Amino acid sequence: MTGWRGHGLRIATACAVGLVVGLTAALLAPPAIATALGWDAGALAYAAGVWLRLRAVPAETFKAWSAEEDEGRTAITLILTAASAVSVLSIFDMVTDKSSGAVLALAAVTILCSWGLVHTVFAAHYAHACYAAGPDAPAIDFPGDEPPVFDDFAYYAFVIGMTFQVSDCATRSTAMRRLTLVHGIVSFVFNTVIIAISVGVVSGML
């Protein structure tokens, strides 16, 4: 399954799962909780689709697959916007001095799902962008002699998401450094805003 059918079906499936779970939860729970449950289900379905599909691709053919599995800038922008909005709203709407332990746990899970989804999308995009100039001119130089697979790009993306910097990998093009810079800034802002809001809300509850 390649091309549109690969990532297009993945997006459609995630949306369908999120809608079904969210609408079902809306029959039994308040809107904020139903929205969080729907988002979590969709985010997990989408991330699972990316990981299961790309991790199953052998190293020998990963270059060709990565060129067709990119979600594109529009999808990335929409996912980043949705993840940020849902994370912030989940804190404001669900974290109060009257919230139960289960609701607080759901808010934490929602933030983690959003965080993981953002970096999973970037990992897939890095895999695509790495070979944008051709399979023989990778824009990321990973240590070792083995050809990179999806786990390598996930490592690169999640390290940036946690530390806002690259680790033991070298970028070989201006385009890749630009993408890495954007990812680092997005990660810093996302983490900082979530932490600041969380601290403010918790302080107000004391």
mmCIF file of C-alpha atoms in Angstrom:
data_model
loop_
_atom_site.group_PDB
_atom_site.id
_atom_site.type_symbol
_atom_site.label_atom_id
_atom_site.label_comp_id
_atom_site.label_asym_id
_atom_site.label_seq_id
_atom_site.Cartn_x
_atom_site.Cartn_y
_atom_site.Cartn_z
ATOM 1 C CA MET A 1 0.000 0.000 0.000
ATOM 2 C CA THR A 2 1.798 3.112 -1.217
ATOM 3 C CA GLY A 3 1.153 6.678 -2.192
ATOM 4 C CA TRP A 4 -2.143 8.252 -1.193
ATOM 5 C CA ARG A 5 -3.537 4.897 -0.148
ATOM 6 C CA GLY A 6 -0.855 4.586 2.499
ATOM 7 C CA HIS A 7 -1.029 7.835 4.418
ATOM 8 C CA GLY A 8 -4.473 8.807 3.105
ATOM 9 C CA LEU A 9 -6.051 5.654 4.471
ATOM 10 C CA ARG A 10 -4.132 6.109 7.702
ATOM 11 C CA ILE A 11 -5.571 9.600 8.208
ATOM 12 C CA ALA A 12 -9.082 8.488 7.257
ATOM 13 C CA THR A 13 -8.924 5.523 9.629
ATOM 14 C CA ALA A 14 -7.715 7.682 12.510
ATOM 15 C CA CYS A 15 -10.500 10.213 11.903
ATOM 16 C CA ALA A 16 -13.114 7.460 11.770
ATOM 17 C CA VAL A 17 -11.855 5.860 14.982
ATOM 18 C CA GLY A 18 -11.757 9.215 16.746
ATOM 19 C CA LEU A 19 -15.274 10.131 15.654
ATOM 20 C CA VAL A 20 -16.766 6.794 16.667
ATOM 21 C CA VAL A 21 -15.131 6.860 20.098
ATOM 22 C CA GLY A 22 -15.865 10.550 20.642
ATOM 23 C CA LEU A 23 -19.519 10.332 19.632
ATOM 24 C CA THR A 24 -20.037 7.193 21.686
ATOM 25 C CA ALA A 25 -18.413 8.801 24.720
ATOM 26 C CA ALA A 26 -20.587 11.899 24.249
ATOM 27 C CA LEU A 27 -23.616 9.791 25.105
ATOM 28 C CA LEU A 28 -22.196 9.037 28.541
ATOM 29 C CA ALA A 29 -19.715 11.787 29.419
ATOM 30 C CA PRO A 30 -19.369 15.595 29.324
ATOM 31 C CA PRO A 31 -18.173 17.173 26.037
ATOM 32 C CA ALA A 32 -14.618 17.811 27.275
ATOM 33 C CA ILE A 33 -14.112 14.188 28.279
ATOM 34 C CA ALA A 34 -15.741 12.877 25.103
ATOM 35 C CA THR A 35 -13.512 15.116 22.986
ATOM 36 C CA ALA A 36 -10.402 13.954 24.829
ATOM 37 C CA LEU A 37 -11.345 10.295 24.443
ATOM 38 C CA GLY A 38 -12.060 10.738 20.746
ATOM 39 C CA TRP A 39 -8.795 12.580 20.173
ATOM 40 C CA ASP A 40 -6.785 9.999 22.115
ATOM 41 C CA ALA A 41 -8.308 7.138 20.136
ATOM 42 C CA GLY A 42 -7.660 8.863 16.810
ATOM 43 C CA ALA A 43 -4.117 9.864 17.765
ATOM 44 C CA LEU A 44 -3.266 6.348 18.908
ATOM 45 C CA ALA A 45 -4.778 4.831 15.764
ATOM 46 C CA TYR A 46 -2.791 7.193 13.563
ATOM 47 C CA ALA A 47 0.500 6.711 15.425
ATOM 48 C CA ALA A 48 0.021 2.945 15.478
ATOM 49 C CA GLY A 49 -0.545 2.992 11.724
ATOM 50 C CA VAL A 50 2.698 4.890 11.157
ATOM 51 C CA TRP A 51 4.786 2.719 13.463
ATOM 52 C CA LEU A 52 3.384 -0.631 12.357
ATOM 53 C CA ARG A 53 3.624 0.205 8.677
ATOM 54 C CA LEU A 54 7.041 1.834 8.526
ATOM 55 C CA ARG A 55 8.721 -0.487 11.028
ATOM 56 C CA ALA A 56 7.681 -3.441 8.867
ATOM 57 C CA VAL A 57 9.587 -2.104 5.858
ATOM 58 C CA PRO A 58 12.998 -3.804 5.409
ATOM 59 C CA ALA A 59 16.083 -1.604 5.412
ATOM 60 C CA GLU A 60 16.798 -2.577 1.804
ATOM 61 C CA THR A 61 13.582 -0.990 0.528
ATOM 62 C CA PHE A 62 13.041 1.684 3.161
ATOM 63 C CA LYS A 63 14.403 4.488 0.969
ATOM 64 C CA ALA A 64 11.737 3.871 -1.680
ATOM 65 C CA TRP A 65 8.963 3.540 0.884
ATOM 66 C CA SER A 66 9.931 6.671 2.767
ATOM 67 C CA ALA A 67 9.487 8.723 -0.393
ATOM 68 C CA GLU A 68 5.816 7.690 -0.539
ATOM 69 C CA GLU A 69 4.863 7.684 3.134
ATOM 70 C CA ASP A 70 5.264 11.392 3.891
ATOM 71 C CA GLU A 71 2.146 13.141 5.172
ATOM 72 C CA GLY A 72 2.996 16.508 3.641
ATOM 73 C CA ARG A 73 3.261 19.961 5.123
ATOM 74 C CA THR A 74 -0.492 20.583 5.183
ATOM 75 C CA ALA A 75 -1.203 17.441 7.191
ATOM 76 C CA ILE A 76 1.685 18.178 9.541
ATOM 77 C CA THR A 77 0.433 21.713 10.161
ATOM 78 C CA LEU A 78 -3.109 20.514 10.840
ATOM 79 C CA ILE A 79 -1.920 17.787 13.202
ATOM 80 C CA LEU A 80 0.345 20.192 15.093
ATOM 81 C CA THR A 81 -2.482 22.708 15.441
ATOM 82 C CA ALA A 82 -4.968 20.083 16.594
ATOM 83 C CA ALA A 83 -2.512 18.522 19.040
ATOM 84 C CA SER A 84 -1.696 21.876 20.607
ATOM 85 C CA ALA A 85 -5.336 22.956 20.831
ATOM 86 C CA VAL A 86 -6.557 19.698 22.339
ATOM 87 C CA SER A 87 -3.714 19.628 24.868
ATOM 88 C CA VAL A 88 -4.412 23.159 26.077
ATOM 89 C CA LEU A 89 -8.176 22.667 26.158
ATOM 90 C CA SER A 90 -7.846 19.390 28.033
ATOM 91 C CA ILE A 91 -5.977 21.188 30.814
ATOM 92 C CA PHE A 92 -8.398 24.092 31.061
ATOM 93 C CA ASP A 93 -11.579 22.018 30.802
ATOM 94 C CA MET A 94 -10.589 18.892 32.708
ATOM 95 C CA VAL A 95 -8.084 19.907 35.376
ATOM 96 C CA THR A 96 -9.970 21.596 38.221
ATOM 97 C CA ASP A 97 -10.093 21.281 41.978
ATOM 98 C CA LYS A 98 -13.189 19.108 41.566
ATOM 99 C CA SER A 99 -11.704 16.727 38.998
ATOM 100 C CA SER A 100 -11.532 13.059 39.914
ATOM 101 C CA GLY A 101 -8.360 11.029 39.635
ATOM 102 C CA ALA A 102 -9.655 9.361 36.472
ATOM 103 C CA VAL A 103 -10.287 12.706 34.778
ATOM 104 C CA LEU A 104 -6.857 14.012 35.740
ATOM 105 C CA ALA A 105 -5.307 10.821 34.382
ATOM 106 C CA LEU A 106 -7.233 11.263 31.128
ATOM 107 C CA ALA A 107 -5.931 14.815 30.795
ATOM 108 C CA ALA A 108 -2.372 13.550 31.249
ATOM 109 C CA VAL A 109 -2.900 10.773 28.698
ATOM 110 C CA THR A 110 -4.315 13.289 26.219
ATOM 111 C CA ILE A 111 -1.242 15.487 26.517
ATOM 112 C CA LEU A 112 1.057 12.479 26.118
ATOM 113 C CA CYS A 113 -0.876 11.278 23.059
ATOM 114 C CA SER A 114 -0.595 14.722 21.480
ATOM 115 C CA TRP A 115 3.109 14.925 22.263
ATOM 116 C CA GLY A 116 3.820 11.472 20.873
ATOM 117 C CA LEU A 117 1.753 12.108 17.759
ATOM 118 C CA VAL A 118 3.647 15.303 16.930
ATOM 119 C CA HIS A 119 7.028 13.585 17.004
ATOM 120 C CA THR A 120 5.773 10.484 15.191
ATOM 121 C CA VAL A 121 4.619 12.698 12.323
ATOM 122 C CA PHE A 122 7.982 14.451 12.283
ATOM 123 C CA ALA A 123 9.768 11.078 12.265
ATOM 124 C CA ALA A 124 7.897 10.026 9.126
ATOM 125 C CA HIS A 125 8.608 13.406 7.550
ATOM 126 C CA TYR A 126 12.317 13.134 8.368
ATOM 127 C CA ALA A 127 12.422 9.746 6.654
ATOM 128 C CA HIS A 128 10.969 11.336 3.529
ATOM 129 C CA ALA A 129 13.054 14.524 3.656
ATOM 130 C CA CYS A 130 16.275 12.594 4.261
ATOM 131 C CA TYR A 131 16.235 11.282 0.697
ATOM 132 C CA ALA A 132 14.603 14.272 -0.996
ATOM 133 C CA ALA A 133 17.822 14.990 -2.891
ATOM 134 C CA GLY A 134 18.128 11.358 -3.978
ATOM 135 C CA PRO A 135 18.748 7.966 -2.335
ATOM 136 C CA ASP A 136 22.519 8.361 -2.626
ATOM 137 C CA ALA A 137 22.627 11.735 -0.845
ATOM 138 C CA PRO A 138 20.924 11.284 2.554
ATOM 139 C CA ALA A 139 20.455 14.534 4.465
ATOM 140 C CA ILE A 140 20.921 12.852 7.858
ATOM 141 C CA ASP A 141 24.092 10.921 8.617
ATOM 142 C CA PHE A 142 23.445 8.238 11.239
ATOM 143 C CA PRO A 143 26.375 6.581 13.025
ATOM 144 C CA GLY A 144 27.215 3.045 11.964
ATOM 145 C CA ASP A 145 27.257 1.205 8.663
ATOM 146 C CA GLU A 146 23.714 -0.185 8.652
ATOM 147 C CA PRO A 147 21.154 1.535 6.389
ATOM 148 C CA PRO A 148 18.678 3.566 8.462
ATOM 149 C CA VAL A 149 15.163 2.325 9.136
ATOM 150 C CA PHE A 150 12.164 4.016 10.724
ATOM 151 C CA ASP A 151 13.478 3.458 14.251
ATOM 152 C CA ASP A 152 16.479 5.637 13.397
ATOM 153 C CA PHE A 153 14.288 8.528 12.282
ATOM 154 C CA ALA A 154 12.032 8.078 15.315
ATOM 155 C CA TYR A 155 15.142 8.269 17.496
ATOM 156 C CA TYR A 156 16.170 11.492 15.760
ATOM 157 C CA ALA A 157 12.694 13.040 16.089
ATOM 158 C CA PHE A 158 12.013 12.088 19.707
ATOM 159 C CA VAL A 159 15.453 13.213 20.881
ATOM 160 C CA ILE A 160 14.683 16.643 19.426
ATOM 161 C CA GLY A 161 11.258 16.517 21.058
ATOM 162 C CA MET A 162 12.794 15.859 24.471
ATOM 163 C CA THR A 163 16.015 17.882 24.343
ATOM 164 C CA PHE A 164 15.432 20.411 21.504
ATOM 165 C CA GLN A 165 18.736 19.356 19.912
ATOM 166 C CA VAL A 166 20.211 16.607 17.758
ATOM 167 C CA SER A 167 22.286 13.898 19.393
ATOM 168 C CA ASP A 168 24.918 11.858 17.552
ATOM 169 C CA CYS A 169 23.509 12.403 14.056
ATOM 170 C CA ALA A 170 24.807 14.925 11.526
ATOM 171 C CA THR A 171 22.606 16.932 9.155
ATOM 172 C CA ARG A 172 23.979 17.248 5.629
ATOM 173 C CA SER A 173 21.747 19.834 3.977
ATOM 174 C CA THR A 174 20.358 23.293 4.653
ATOM 175 C CA ALA A 175 16.818 22.027 4.095
ATOM 176 C CA MET A 176 17.248 19.371 6.775
ATOM 177 C CA ARG A 177 18.753 21.856 9.221
ATOM 178 C CA ARG A 178 15.821 24.182 8.555
ATOM 179 C CA LEU A 179 13.334 21.372 9.222
ATOM 180 C CA THR A 180 15.201 20.379 12.377
ATOM 181 C CA LEU A 181 15.182 23.986 13.563
ATOM 182 C CA VAL A 182 11.420 24.251 13.053
ATOM 183 C CA HIS A 183 10.893 20.975 14.901
ATOM 184 C CA GLY A 184 13.078 22.126 17.792
ATOM 185 C CA ILE A 185 11.200 25.413 18.111
ATOM 186 C CA VAL A 186 7.821 23.670 17.926
ATOM 187 C CA SER A 187 8.919 21.191 20.596
ATOM 188 C CA PHE A 188 10.193 23.915 22.901
ATOM 189 C CA VAL A 189 7.038 26.011 22.577
ATOM 190 C CA PHE A 190 4.746 22.991 22.963
ATOM 191 C CA ASN A 191 6.514 21.710 26.064
ATOM 192 C CA THR A 192 6.905 25.151 27.631
ATOM 193 C CA VAL A 193 3.277 26.162 27.110
ATOM 194 C CA ILE A 194 1.930 22.870 28.449
ATOM 195 C CA ILE A 195 4.163 23.018 31.524
ATOM 196 C CA ALA A 196 3.366 26.680 32.190
ATOM 197 C CA ILE A 197 -0.382 26.154 31.895
ATOM 198 C CA SER A 198 -0.250 23.000 34.009
ATOM 199 C CA VAL A 199 1.686 24.735 36.777
ATOM 200 C CA GLY A 200 -0.714 27.683 36.693
ATOM 201 C CA VAL A 201 -3.789 25.488 36.878
ATOM 202 C CA VAL A 202 -2.384 23.295 39.643
ATOM 203 C CA SER A 203 -1.293 26.367 41.625
ATOM 204 C CA GLY A 204 -4.810 27.744 41.379
ATOM 205 C CA MET A 205 -6.167 24.500 42.793
ATOM 206 C CA LEU A 206 -4.017 24.682 45.934
#
